Short mmCIF file of C-alpha atoms in Angstrom, two decimals:
data_model
loop_
_atom_site.label_atom_id
_atom_site.label_comp_id
_atom_site.label_asym_id
_atom_site.label_seq_id
_atom_site.Cartn_x
_atom_site.Cartn_y
_atom_site.Cartn_z
CA MET Q 162 0.04 -0.43 -0.04
CA SER Q 163 0.84 3.41 -0.65
CA ASP Q 164 2.27 5.75 2.08
CA ARG Q 165 0.64 8.59 0.59
CA PRO Q 166 -2.55 9.93 2.36
CA THR Q 167 -6.45 9.03 0.54
CA ALA Q 168 -7.78 11.58 -1.00
CA THR Q 169 -11.02 12.89 1.23
CA PRO Q 170 -14.12 13.48 -1.36
CA ARG Q 171 -16.39 16.22 -0.64
CA ALA Q 172 -19.10 13.79 -0.30
CA VAL Q 173 -20.13 10.37 -0.11
CA PHE Q 174 -23.42 8.33 -1.20
CA HIS Q 175 -24.52 4.97 0.00
CA GLU Q 176 -22.21 5.02 2.72
CA GLU Q 177 -22.25 1.29 4.62
CA PRO Q 178 -19.35 -0.51 6.67
CA PHE Q 179 -17.35 -2.73 5.13
CA PRO Q 180 -16.45 -0.33 2.09
CA GLU Q 181 -12.77 -2.13 1.63
CA LEU Q 182 -14.40 -5.42 0.54
CA PHE Q 183 -14.99 -5.91 -3.33
CA GLY Q 184 -18.84 -5.65 -2.84
CA LEU Q 185 -19.31 -9.03 -2.18
CA ALA Q 186 -18.13 -11.19 0.73
CA THR Q 187 -16.77 -14.77 0.02
CA GLU Q 188 -16.09 -15.92 3.81
CA ALA Q 189 -16.51 -13.92 7.38
CA VAL Q 190 -14.88 -15.56 10.47
CA VAL Q 191 -15.05 -14.33 13.74
CA SER Q 192 -12.08 -14.82 16.30
CA GLY Q 193 -12.46 -17.27 19.63
CA ASP Q 194 -12.15 -13.64 21.77
CA GLY Q 195 -14.87 -11.96 19.79
CA GLN Q 196 -12.27 -9.11 18.98
CA TRP Q 197 -11.73 -9.16 15.55
CA LEU Q 198 -14.38 -9.89 12.35
CA ALA Q 199 -11.97 -11.29 9.10
CA VAL Q 200 -13.74 -11.10 5.62
CA SER Q 201 -12.32 -12.23 2.22
CA SER Q 202 -13.26 -10.76 -1.49
CA VAL Q 203 -12.62 -11.93 -4.03
CA LEU Q 204 -12.79 -9.77 -7.68
CA SER Q 205 -10.98 -11.27 -10.92
CA GLU Q 206 -8.16 -13.08 -9.45
CA LEU Q 207 -7.67 -10.32 -6.84
CA SER Q 208 -8.48 -10.62 -3.52
CA ARG Q 209 -9.33 -8.27 -0.52
CA VAL Q 210 -9.25 -9.88 3.33
CA ALA Q 211 -9.87 -6.96 5.66
CA VAL Q 212 -10.05 -7.30 9.04
CA TYR Q 213 -12.01 -5.41 11.30
CA ARG Q 214 -12.27 -4.31 15.18
CA THR Q 215 -15.95 -5.63 16.12
CA ALA Q 216 -16.29 -3.09 18.85
CA ASP Q 217 -17.07 -0.06 15.93
CA LEU Q 218 -15.77 -2.17 12.72
CA SER Q 219 -12.96 0.22 11.93
CA CYS Q 220 -10.63 -1.56 9.21
CA ALA Q 221 -7.75 -2.39 11.19
CA HIS Q 222 -5.82 -4.60 8.53
CA LEU Q 223 -5.99 -4.71 4.58
CA LEU Q 224 -4.22 -7.64 2.41
CA THR Q 225 -5.02 -7.01 -1.29
CA VAL Q 226 -2.85 -9.99 -3.11
CA ALA Q 227 -3.07 -10.83 -6.55
CA MET Q 228 -4.42 -14.03 -6.22
CA GLU Q 229 -7.86 -15.94 -4.85
CA THR Q 230 -8.22 -16.43 -1.14
CA GLU Q 231 -9.25 -19.91 -0.51
CA THR Q 232 -9.42 -20.52 2.93
CA MET Q 233 -9.22 -18.46 6.32
CA ALA Q 234 -9.13 -19.58 10.07
CA PHE Q 235 -8.49 -17.61 13.59
CA HIS Q 236 -6.04 -19.72 16.04
CA PRO Q 237 -8.67 -20.95 18.66
CA THR Q 238 -6.94 -19.17 21.65
CA LEU Q 239 -4.51 -16.56 20.10
CA PRO Q 240 -5.16 -13.65 17.94
CA LEU Q 241 -3.61 -14.56 15.39
CA LEU Q 242 -5.57 -15.31 11.79
CA ALA Q 243 -4.41 -17.83 8.72
CA ILE Q 244 -4.93 -17.04 5.60
CA GLY Q 245 -4.47 -19.55 2.47
CA PHE Q 246 -4.38 -18.33 -1.25
CA ASP Q 247 -4.35 -20.05 -4.30
CA ASN Q 248 -3.64 -18.69 -7.85
CA GLY Q 249 -6.23 -21.16 -9.81
CA ASP Q 250 -3.98 -21.33 -12.78
CA ALA Q 251 -3.98 -24.60 -14.19
CA TYR Q 252 0.01 -25.01 -15.49
CA MET Q 253 1.87 -22.90 -13.00
CA ARG Q 254 0.09 -23.55 -10.15
CA GLU Q 255 1.13 -21.16 -6.80
CA GLY Q 256 0.14 -20.85 -3.27
CA ARG Q 257 0.36 -18.62 -0.23
CA LEU Q 258 0.21 -18.97 3.57
CA VAL Q 259 -0.16 -15.66 5.05
CA LEU Q 260 -0.42 -15.42 9.19
CA LEU Q 261 -1.17 -11.92 10.76
CA GLU Q 262 -1.81 -10.75 14.14
CA PRO Q 263 -4.52 -8.06 14.26
CA GLY Q 264 -3.61 -6.77 17.69
CA THR Q 265 0.24 -6.06 16.79
CA GLY Q 266 0.24 -6.13 13.06
CA HIS Q 267 3.34 -8.73 12.59
CA ARG Q 268 2.55 -10.79 9.33
CA VAL Q 269 4.43 -13.30 7.72
CA ASP Q 270 3.97 -14.95 4.26
CA LEU Q 271 4.87 -17.78 3.00
CA THR Q 272 4.48 -18.97 -0.43
CA ASP Q 273 4.76 -22.17 -2.54
CA PRO Q 274 5.79 -22.54 -5.93
CA ARG Q 275 4.07 -25.21 -7.35
CA TRP Q 276 1.00 -25.98 -4.91
CA GLY Q 277 -1.83 -23.87 -3.88
CA VAL Q 278 -2.88 -23.96 -0.02
CA GLU Q 279 -7.05 -24.96 -0.93
CA LEU Q 280 -8.46 -25.01 3.19
CA LEU Q 281 -6.15 -24.87 6.58
CA ARG Q 282 -8.14 -25.49 10.16
CA TRP Q 283 -6.74 -25.57 13.47
CA THR Q 284 -6.88 -28.63 14.94
CA ASP Q 285 -5.29 -27.74 18.36
CA PRO Q 286 -3.74 -24.64 19.63
CA SER Q 287 -0.50 -26.35 18.60
CA THR Q 288 -1.43 -27.63 14.79
CA LEU Q 289 -2.21 -26.01 11.74
CA GLU Q 290 -3.61 -29.08 8.98
CA LEU Q 291 -3.28 -27.38 5.67
CA THR Q 292 -4.63 -29.17 2.04
CA PHE Q 293 -2.71 -28.41 -1.34
CA CYS Q 294 -4.07 -28.40 -4.73
CA ALA Q 295 -1.91 -28.82 -7.99
CA MET Q 296 -2.36 -28.80 -11.44
CA HIS Q 297 -0.25 -30.48 -13.91
CA ASP Q 298 -0.87 -29.21 -18.01
CA GLY Q 299 -3.91 -28.04 -17.41
CA GLU Q 300 -5.41 -31.68 -16.76
CA GLU Q 301 -4.12 -33.81 -13.77
CA PHE Q 302 -5.44 -32.73 -10.25
CA GLU Q 303 -3.82 -33.47 -7.31
CA ARG Q 304 -4.68 -33.15 -3.48
CA SER Q 305 -2.57 -33.35 -0.27
CA VAL Q 306 -2.25 -32.52 3.38
CA ALA Q 307 -0.01 -31.43 5.75
CA VAL Q 308 0.56 -30.95 9.37
CA VAL Q 309 2.38 -28.28 10.73
CA ALA Q 310 2.78 -28.54 14.80
CA ARG Q 311 4.73 -25.39 17.15
CA GLU Q 312 4.57 -24.46 20.41
CA GLU Q 313 4.67 -20.69 19.35
CA TRP Q 314 3.06 -19.42 16.59
CA ARG Q 315 3.74 -15.73 17.09
CA GLY Q 316 6.16 -13.29 15.77
CA LEU Q 317 7.43 -16.20 13.27
CA THR Q 318 10.23 -15.03 10.49
CA PRO Q 319 9.53 -16.19 6.40
CA ASP Q 320 12.10 -18.37 7.52
CA ALA Q 321 10.75 -20.04 9.98
CA LEU Q 322 8.34 -22.40 7.61
CA ASP Q 323 8.92 -24.10 4.03
CA LEU Q 324 5.84 -24.66 2.91
CA SER Q 325 7.72 -26.39 -0.26
CA ALA Q 326 9.48 -28.98 2.22
CA LEU Q 327 6.69 -30.14 4.45
CA HIS Q 328 5.79 -33.81 4.61
CA ARG Q 329 2.46 -33.98 2.02
CA GLN Q 330 0.24 -37.20 2.01
CA PRO Q 331 -1.72 -37.40 -1.03
CA LEU Q 332 -5.11 -37.42 -0.55
CA ASP Q 333 -8.47 -38.19 -3.39
CA PRO Q 334 -8.92 -34.96 -5.51
CA TYR Q 335 -12.32 -35.87 -5.97
CA ALA Q 336 -13.47 -36.38 -2.91
CA PRO Q 337 -15.51 -33.68 -0.75
CA LEU Q 338 -13.31 -31.19 1.62
CA PRO Q 339 -15.11 -29.85 4.79
CA TYR Q 340 -15.50 -26.13 3.44
CA PRO Q 341 -17.11 -23.53 5.58
CA GLU Q 342 -20.68 -22.18 4.34
CA ARG Q 343 -19.36 -19.35 2.50
CA ASP Q 344 -23.06 -17.98 1.34
CA ARG Q 345 -22.97 -17.05 5.50
CA ALA Q 346 -20.88 -14.23 5.23
CA PRO Q 347 -23.32 -11.67 4.00
CA GLN Q 348 -25.35 -12.68 7.00
CA VAL Q 349 -22.56 -12.42 9.18
CA LEU Q 350 -21.81 -8.74 8.26
CA ARG Q 351 -25.56 -8.03 8.17
CA ALA Q 352 -25.78 -9.11 12.07
CA PHE Q 353 -22.50 -7.06 12.75
CA ALA Q 354 -23.56 -4.08 11.31
CA GLU Q 355 -27.65 -4.13 12.89
CA ARG Q 356 -25.50 -4.71 16.00
CA ALA Q 357 -23.86 -1.39 15.46
CA GLY Q 358 -27.22 0.25 14.45
CA LEU Q 359 -25.98 0.44 10.75
CA SER Q 360 -27.23 -1.31 7.89
CA TYR Q 361 -25.49 -3.47 5.07
CA ASP Q 362 -27.19 -4.80 1.66
CA GLY Q 363 -24.13 -5.74 -0.25
CA ARG Q 364 -25.87 -4.86 -3.41
CA GLY Q 365 -21.98 -2.68 -4.19
CA ALA Q 366 -20.65 -2.54 -7.53
CA VAL Q 367 -21.78 0.58 -9.25
CA ARG Q 368 -20.36 -0.48 -12.61
CA ALA Q 369 -21.76 3.45 -14.14
CA VAL Q 370 -22.02 6.32 -12.45
CA ALA Q 371 -23.24 9.94 -13.80
CA GLY Q 372 -23.79 13.46 -12.52
CA LEU Q 373 -26.11 15.79 -13.48
CA GLY Q 374 -26.42 19.57 -13.92
CA ASP Q 375 -28.41 19.97 -10.18
CA GLY Q 376 -26.47 17.45 -8.67
CA ARG Q 377 -28.12 14.89 -8.87
CA VAL Q 378 -26.64 11.62 -9.18
CA LEU Q 379 -27.44 8.29 -11.35
CA ALA Q 380 -25.93 5.14 -10.80
CA THR Q 381 -26.37 1.24 -11.56
CA ARG Q 382 -25.49 -1.71 -9.32
CA LYS Q 383 -26.45 -4.72 -8.55
CA HIS Q 384 -30.55 -5.54 -8.66
CA THR Q 385 -30.36 -2.08 -10.19
CA THR Q 386 -30.91 -0.87 -13.20
CA LEU Q 387 -30.84 2.73 -12.52
CA GLU Q 388 -31.06 4.68 -8.68
CA CYS Q 389 -30.83 8.54 -8.02
CA TRP Q 390 -29.06 10.67 -5.17
CA ALA Q 391 -30.10 14.02 -4.68
CA PRO Q 392 -27.15 16.33 -4.18
CA ASP Q 393 -27.16 15.66 -0.34
CA GLY Q 394 -27.28 12.24 -0.73
CA THR Q 395 -30.77 11.20 0.06
CA PRO Q 396 -32.31 8.56 -2.16
CA LEU Q 397 -35.08 9.60 -4.65
CA TRP Q 398 -36.12 6.64 -6.52
CA SER Q 399 -34.32 2.93 -7.81
CA VAL Q 400 -35.54 0.90 -10.72
CA PRO Q 401 -35.65 -2.64 -9.68
CA ALA Q 402 -33.26 -4.47 -12.37
CA PRO Q 403 -34.37 -8.03 -13.34
CA SER Q 404 -31.46 -9.79 -11.93
CA ALA Q 405 -28.27 -9.03 -9.63
CA THR Q 406 -26.23 -7.91 -12.38
CA PRO Q 407 -25.49 -4.26 -12.59
CA GLY Q 408 -25.78 -2.30 -15.27
CA THR Q 409 -22.45 -1.51 -17.45
CA ARG Q 410 -23.31 2.16 -19.15
CA ILE Q 411 -25.28 4.92 -18.40
CA GLU Q 412 -25.93 7.71 -21.51
CA VAL Q 413 -27.68 10.51 -20.35
CA SER Q 414 -29.50 12.83 -23.19
CA ALA Q 415 -28.28 16.47 -24.21
CA ASP Q 416 -31.58 17.78 -22.29
CA GLU Q 417 -31.10 15.47 -19.05
CA ARG Q 418 -34.51 14.44 -18.99
CA THR Q 419 -33.92 10.59 -20.08
CA ALA Q 420 -30.96 8.45 -19.41
CA ARG Q 421 -30.09 4.98 -21.32
CA VAL Q 422 -28.95 2.41 -19.70
CA THR Q 423 -27.11 -1.17 -20.54
CA VAL Q 424 -28.22 -3.77 -18.50
CA PRO Q 425 -27.03 -7.31 -18.85
CA GLY Q 426 -29.13 -10.53 -18.71
CA PRO Q 427 -28.62 -13.17 -15.96
CA ASP Q 428 -25.71 -14.57 -17.24
CA GLY Q 429 -24.30 -11.83 -19.66
CA ARG Q 430 -24.92 -14.37 -22.54
CA THR Q 431 -28.45 -14.70 -23.55
CA ARG Q 432 -30.17 -11.08 -22.50
CA THR Q 433 -29.01 -7.40 -22.88
CA ASP Q 434 -32.07 -4.80 -21.75
CA PHE Q 435 -31.75 -1.04 -23.09
CA PRO Q 436 -34.05 0.75 -20.68
CA LEU Q 437 -35.01 4.28 -21.34
CA VAL Q 438 -35.68 6.07 -17.81
CA ASP Q 439 -37.04 9.34 -16.88
CA THR Q 440 -34.53 10.80 -14.93
CA SER Q 441 -37.19 12.96 -12.61
CA ASP Q 442 -38.88 10.13 -11.28
CA GLY Q 443 -37.33 6.72 -12.31
CA THR Q 444 -40.21 5.97 -14.87
CA VAL Q 445 -39.47 3.55 -17.97
CA LEU Q 446 -39.98 4.68 -20.96
CA ASP Q 447 -39.20 2.27 -22.98
CA ASN Q 448 -37.22 -1.18 -22.71
CA PRO Q 449 -36.00 -2.34 -25.94
CA SER Q 450 -33.92 -6.11 -25.46
CA VAL Q 451 -32.10 -8.41 -27.22
CA PRO Q 452 -31.63 -12.02 -26.49
CA PHE Q 453 -27.64 -12.06 -26.77
CA SER Q 454 -25.01 -10.20 -24.75
CA ALA Q 455 -24.81 -6.60 -27.04
CA ALA Q 456 -22.86 -3.52 -26.05
CA LEU Q 457 -24.01 -0.15 -26.91
CA THR Q 458 -22.09 2.83 -28.07
CA ALA Q 459 -23.55 6.28 -28.70
CA ARG Q 460 -22.98 9.80 -29.97
CA THR Q 461 -24.06 13.41 -28.86
CA ASP Q 462 -26.62 13.60 -30.79
CA GLY Q 463 -28.90 10.81 -29.00
CA VAL Q 464 -28.21 8.70 -31.50
CA TRP Q 465 -27.12 4.89 -30.79
CA ALA Q 466 -26.14 1.35 -31.85
CA ILE Q 467 -26.02 -1.86 -30.39
CA ARG Q 468 -23.20 -4.96 -31.49
CA ASP Q 469 -23.77 -8.79 -30.76
CA THR Q 470 -20.98 -9.06 -28.55
CA TYR Q 471 -21.58 -12.99 -27.78
CA ASP Q 472 -18.73 -15.35 -28.18
CA ARG Q 473 -20.42 -18.15 -29.57
CA GLY Q 474 -17.10 -20.20 -29.93
CA SER Q 475 -17.96 -23.15 -32.90
CA GLU Q 476 -21.63 -22.16 -32.63
CA LYS Q 477 -23.16 -21.76 -35.98
CA GLU Q 478 -23.66 -18.03 -36.80
CA GLY Q 479 -26.85 -16.88 -37.93
CA PRO Q 480 -28.16 -14.59 -40.42
CA GLU Q 481 -29.28 -12.14 -38.13
CA PRO Q 482 -27.94 -8.21 -37.90
CA ASP Q 483 -25.11 -7.96 -35.32
CA THR Q 484 -25.24 -3.86 -35.30
CA ARG Q 485 -28.56 -2.30 -35.45
CA PHE Q 486 -29.14 1.59 -34.91
CA PHE Q 487 -31.65 3.40 -33.45
CA THR Q 488 -32.47 7.22 -32.86
CA ALA Q 489 -32.63 8.82 -29.21
CA ASP Q 490 -36.52 7.19 -28.70
CA GLY Q 491 -35.21 4.43 -30.07
CA THR Q 492 -36.95 4.05 -33.80
CA PRO Q 493 -34.73 1.63 -35.45
CA LEU Q 494 -32.61 2.81 -38.05
CA THR Q 495 -31.06 0.53 -40.24
CA THR Q 496 -29.02 -2.76 -39.45
CA LEU Q 497 -25.39 -4.21 -40.06
CA HIS Q 498 -24.41 -7.48 -40.72
CA GLU Q 499 -21.13 -8.28 -40.56
CA PRO Q 500 -19.83 -11.74 -42.04
CA ASP Q 501 -16.64 -11.74 -39.87
CA ARG Q 502 -18.63 -10.74 -36.56
CA TYR Q 503 -15.38 -10.97 -34.26
CA ALA Q 504 -13.71 -8.64 -36.79
CA LEU Q 505 -15.91 -5.36 -35.98
CA VAL Q 506 -15.54 -4.56 -32.21
CA PRO Q 507 -17.59 -1.23 -30.35
CA VAL Q 508 -14.89 1.93 -29.30
CA ASP Q 509 -16.45 2.70 -25.79
CA ALA Q 510 -16.20 6.17 -26.36
CA ARG Q 511 -18.01 8.77 -24.61
CA ARG Q 512 -19.29 12.40 -25.22
CA CYS Q 513 -18.39 11.39 -29.19
CA PRO Q 514 -20.25 12.95 -32.28
CA GLU Q 515 -19.97 9.51 -34.25
CA LEU Q 516 -19.91 5.74 -33.53
CA LEU Q 517 -16.67 4.17 -33.17
CA TYR Q 518 -15.55 1.10 -34.01
CA GLY Q 519 -12.37 -1.23 -34.62
CA ARG Q 520 -11.97 -3.27 -37.85
CA ARG Q 521 -9.40 -5.75 -36.28
CA ARG Q 522 -5.96 -5.33 -36.96
CA ARG Q 523 -6.92 -2.31 -39.78
CA ASP Q 524 -8.52 1.07 -38.58
CA VAL Q 525 -10.42 2.77 -36.51
CA ILE Q 526 -13.96 3.27 -38.56
CA ALA Q 527 -17.32 5.66 -38.06
CA LEU Q 528 -20.74 4.09 -38.84
CA ASP Q 529 -23.26 6.06 -40.63
CA PRO Q 530 -26.32 4.83 -38.65
CA ARG Q 531 -28.97 5.65 -41.41
CA SER Q 532 -26.56 3.82 -44.37
CA GLY Q 533 -24.66 1.44 -42.42
CA ALA Q 534 -21.59 2.91 -44.62
CA GLU Q 535 -17.98 2.63 -43.10
CA THR Q 536 -15.70 5.55 -42.66
CA PRO Q 537 -11.99 4.59 -41.77
CA LEU Q 538 -10.36 6.99 -40.14
CA PHE Q 539 -6.78 6.17 -38.98
CA PRO Q 540 -4.74 2.70 -38.05
CA LEU Q 541 -5.95 0.82 -35.23
CA GLU Q 542 -2.26 -0.75 -34.24
CA PRO Q 543 -0.76 -1.47 -31.90
CA PHE Q 544 -3.85 -1.58 -29.87
CA ARG Q 545 -5.61 -4.46 -28.36
CA VAL Q 546 -8.12 -5.82 -30.74
CA ASP Q 547 -10.55 -6.62 -28.24
CA ARG Q 548 -10.44 -3.27 -26.87
CA PRO Q 549 -9.74 -0.70 -29.49
CA LEU Q 550 -7.63 2.14 -27.85
CA GLY Q 551 -8.76 1.00 -24.36
CA ARG Q 552 -11.59 3.73 -23.00
CA VAL Q 553 -11.97 6.83 -24.98
CA VAL Q 554 -13.33 10.34 -24.59
CA TYR Q 555 -14.07 13.01 -27.26
CA VAL Q 556 -13.45 16.52 -26.66
CA SER Q 557 -13.04 19.95 -28.79
CA ASP Q 558 -10.99 22.84 -27.88
CA ALA Q 559 -8.89 25.49 -28.63
CA ALA Q 560 -6.54 23.00 -30.10
CA GLY Q 561 -9.14 21.38 -32.41
CA PRO Q 562 -11.25 18.15 -32.31
CA ALA Q 563 -9.53 15.35 -30.47
CA LEU Q 564 -9.92 11.67 -28.91
CA LEU Q 565 -8.36 11.22 -25.52
CA HIS Q 566 -7.92 6.95 -24.63
CA GLY Q 567 -5.95 5.31 -22.52
CA TRP Q 568 -4.99 1.60 -21.41
CA THR Q 569 -1.18 1.61 -20.49
CA GLN Q 570 -0.57 5.14 -21.19
CA LEU Q 571 -2.77 8.20 -21.67
CA VAL Q 572 -3.29 9.67 -25.49
CA ARG Q 573 -4.16 12.50 -27.51
CA ARG Q 574 -5.01 12.09 -31.02
CA THR Q 575 -6.50 14.51 -33.52
CA PHE Q 576 -9.91 13.60 -34.64
CA PRO Q 577 -10.75 12.75 -37.30
CA ALA Q 578 -6.80 12.04 -38.45
CA GLY Q 579 -5.67 10.05 -35.63
CA ASP Q 580 -2.05 11.96 -35.60
CA VAL Q 581 -0.75 11.55 -31.62
CA VAL Q 582 -0.45 15.21 -29.81
CA TRP Q 583 1.25 13.86 -26.63
CA THR Q 584 0.86 11.13 -24.49
CA LEU Q 585 1.33 10.20 -20.46
CA PRO Q 586 2.85 6.83 -18.87
CA LEU Q 587 0.68 5.62 -16.38
CA ASP Q 588 3.42 4.73 -14.07
CA SER Q 589 3.03 5.96 -10.22
CA GLY Q 590 5.75 4.52 -8.70
CA ALA Q 591 3.32 3.01 -6.41
CA GLU Q 592 2.51 -1.14 -6.32
CA ASP Q 593 -0.57 -2.42 -8.28
CA PRO Q 594 -1.41 -5.84 -6.67
CA ALA Q 595 -2.89 -6.70 -9.99
CA GLY Q 596 0.11 -5.56 -12.01
CA SER Q 597 0.84 -3.34 -14.70
CA THR Q 598 -0.93 -0.08 -13.94
CA THR Q 599 -3.88 0.40 -16.81
CA VAL Q 600 -6.76 2.97 -17.19
CA VAL Q 601 -9.90 1.56 -15.43
CA ASP Q 602 -12.39 4.24 -16.87
CA LEU Q 603 -12.18 7.99 -18.07
CA ASP Q 604 -13.98 11.47 -18.72
CA ALA Q 605 -13.04 14.49 -19.25
CA HIS Q 606 -14.78 17.85 -18.81
CA ALA Q 607 -13.47 21.98 -19.05
CA GLY Q 608 -10.26 20.74 -20.84
CA VAL Q 609 -9.21 18.64 -18.11
CA LEU Q 610 -8.93 14.51 -18.48
CA HIS Q 611 -9.41 12.53 -15.20
CA ALA Q 612 -8.42 9.23 -15.54
CA LEU Q 613 -9.14 6.18 -12.74
CA CYS Q 614 -6.07 3.72 -12.75
CA THR Q 615 -5.81 -0.16 -11.17
CA ASP Q 616 -3.61 1.52 -9.02
CA GLY Q 617 -5.99 3.48 -6.78
CA THR Q 618 -5.37 6.38 -8.38
CA LEU Q 619 -6.89 9.01 -10.15
CA LEU Q 620 -5.16 11.20 -12.61
CA SER Q 621 -6.41 14.91 -13.85
CA VAL Q 622 -4.78 16.06 -16.48
CA ASP Q 623 -4.44 18.72 -19.24
CA ALA Q 624 -6.18 17.78 -22.17
CA ALA Q 625 -4.41 19.98 -24.43
CA ASP Q 626 -0.78 19.54 -23.79
CA GLY Q 627 -1.10 16.27 -21.76
CA THR Q 628 0.87 18.21 -18.21
CA LEU Q 629 -0.21 15.86 -15.31
CA LEU Q 630 -2.53 18.49 -12.74
CA ASP Q 631 -3.21 16.25 -9.70
CA ARG Q 632 -2.69 12.72 -8.63
CA ARG Q 633 -4.99 11.47 -6.05
CA LEU Q 634 -5.00 8.07 -3.75
CA LEU Q 635 -8.38 6.87 -3.84
CA PRO Q 636 -9.84 5.05 -0.60
CA PRO Q 637 -9.59 1.65 -0.77
CA TYR Q 638 -13.22 0.81 -2.11
CA GLY Q 639 -12.19 -0.86 -5.54
CA PRO Q 640 -12.99 2.37 -7.90
CA VAL Q 641 -14.65 0.95 -10.52
CA SER Q 642 -16.18 4.00 -12.87
CA VAL Q 643 -16.01 7.64 -12.96
CA HIS Q 644 -18.17 10.17 -14.60
CA ALA Q 645 -16.97 14.22 -14.65
CA ALA Q 646 -20.12 15.83 -13.85
CA PRO Q 647 -21.64 19.33 -15.45
CA ASP Q 648 -20.78 21.22 -11.97
CA GLY Q 649 -17.17 20.53 -12.72
CA THR Q 650 -16.62 17.79 -9.94
CA VAL Q 651 -15.65 14.03 -10.28
CA LEU Q 652 -17.90 11.34 -9.38
CA VAL Q 653 -16.06 7.89 -8.53
CA GLY Q 654 -18.18 4.37 -8.52
CA THR Q 655 -16.93 1.48 -6.54
CA THR Q 656 -17.26 -2.22 -6.66
CA ALA Q 657 -18.13 -1.25 -2.27
CA GLY Q 658 -21.09 0.37 -3.53
CA ARG Q 659 -20.23 3.17 -2.56
CA ILE Q 660 -19.86 6.87 -4.54
CA LEU Q 661 -17.46 9.43 -4.00
CA ARG Q 662 -17.21 13.32 -5.47
CA TYR Q 663 -14.23 14.62 -5.62
#
């Protein structure tokens, strides 16, 4: 974790306890003396383990590890937490055992380069039983168990225990293991919150957020198509979602009277809804739906398009159009069928006057919504073919129209020619547990580009010349979406469910 202090937001919406988690609690364990609560949360092979003081639910320790938390257990008599991790790789399995003393903060990490730690339990105050798992060539699965006995478990150093040298007994790889009841974790958190006079719904995951001119805030989250908050943080209205999957995109109309939302179906493959919501009271005015996963792109004049993004693999392609264009109110315009459907990838561009797509290994193009005609703009390479340009926002300022985009660096390029004006590396010097720092989301307003990064920072950059204006370290709430509001503030949505206004 960085030594720099976190930037304090001007306001916080949807304040709940346990914000350090990635929205979903996977396991919760309580120390024998009742003073400590440890909770794990996993998001895309990145784990968080937060240790809270049960007296006031304040966070005492936060561990972020680029592996999956498999198992946790408090020592039966000591203030000592054991945590087992597994990287889940089918070819290069790796594991880690962490021993953390919540009272003193002493921590030791013990690694194994071949075996993941799948289960651990204290069989008595002196003995820790470890169940390991391994994969070989993506096919052969093994399990083994080892027992570690010590009279003293506190204050260990990294050389006190070598996991790879333990004597292991093989286990039946398909025999059931005594896993804890993980679906109890949310219930445990709700009980502790209620004891403190608070509430905890664990709906988290603000995948998209948008600010309106009058200070209201729109957001999507689990079980919610769209919700609206007053400037003072009071909830105004909420539209239920057909499933637990949160919406992924909000497109607000120019007059701010309506918002179009992308809402994936339960499995993210067989359905996508695109409801049009009245921002005054949450009334759903229109709700077109398609029986496949689809991505939305939109122009600043309200014209929008959807493109089939379901990876069918070996399934036979149908003759149905995979790209469909609509007016702002949902009236169909035209359709387009791409024989090699995976050769055309939507560009996730905000505030843009054109509908942009990447023609795989060739160009960034604009599609005409009335004729479907392509206009090549500039070469696509060397960008990722599955996410052309990364996140993109269009600006028009004294230097002319431009696209600002980012994935591993921030870039300004002229529009529509695509000439690079400036680049800015993302490296902050801070450790990113997930690996190299990349852009999570970005937006721009009044000549400033705001970029949300995987190292937990919010960068503010002069859009004209690329000068870094500010680098704010955000609270560890899993920032996942950003929006530059009309009033000049910046909204950050988090996996924990909180919305931060800066």
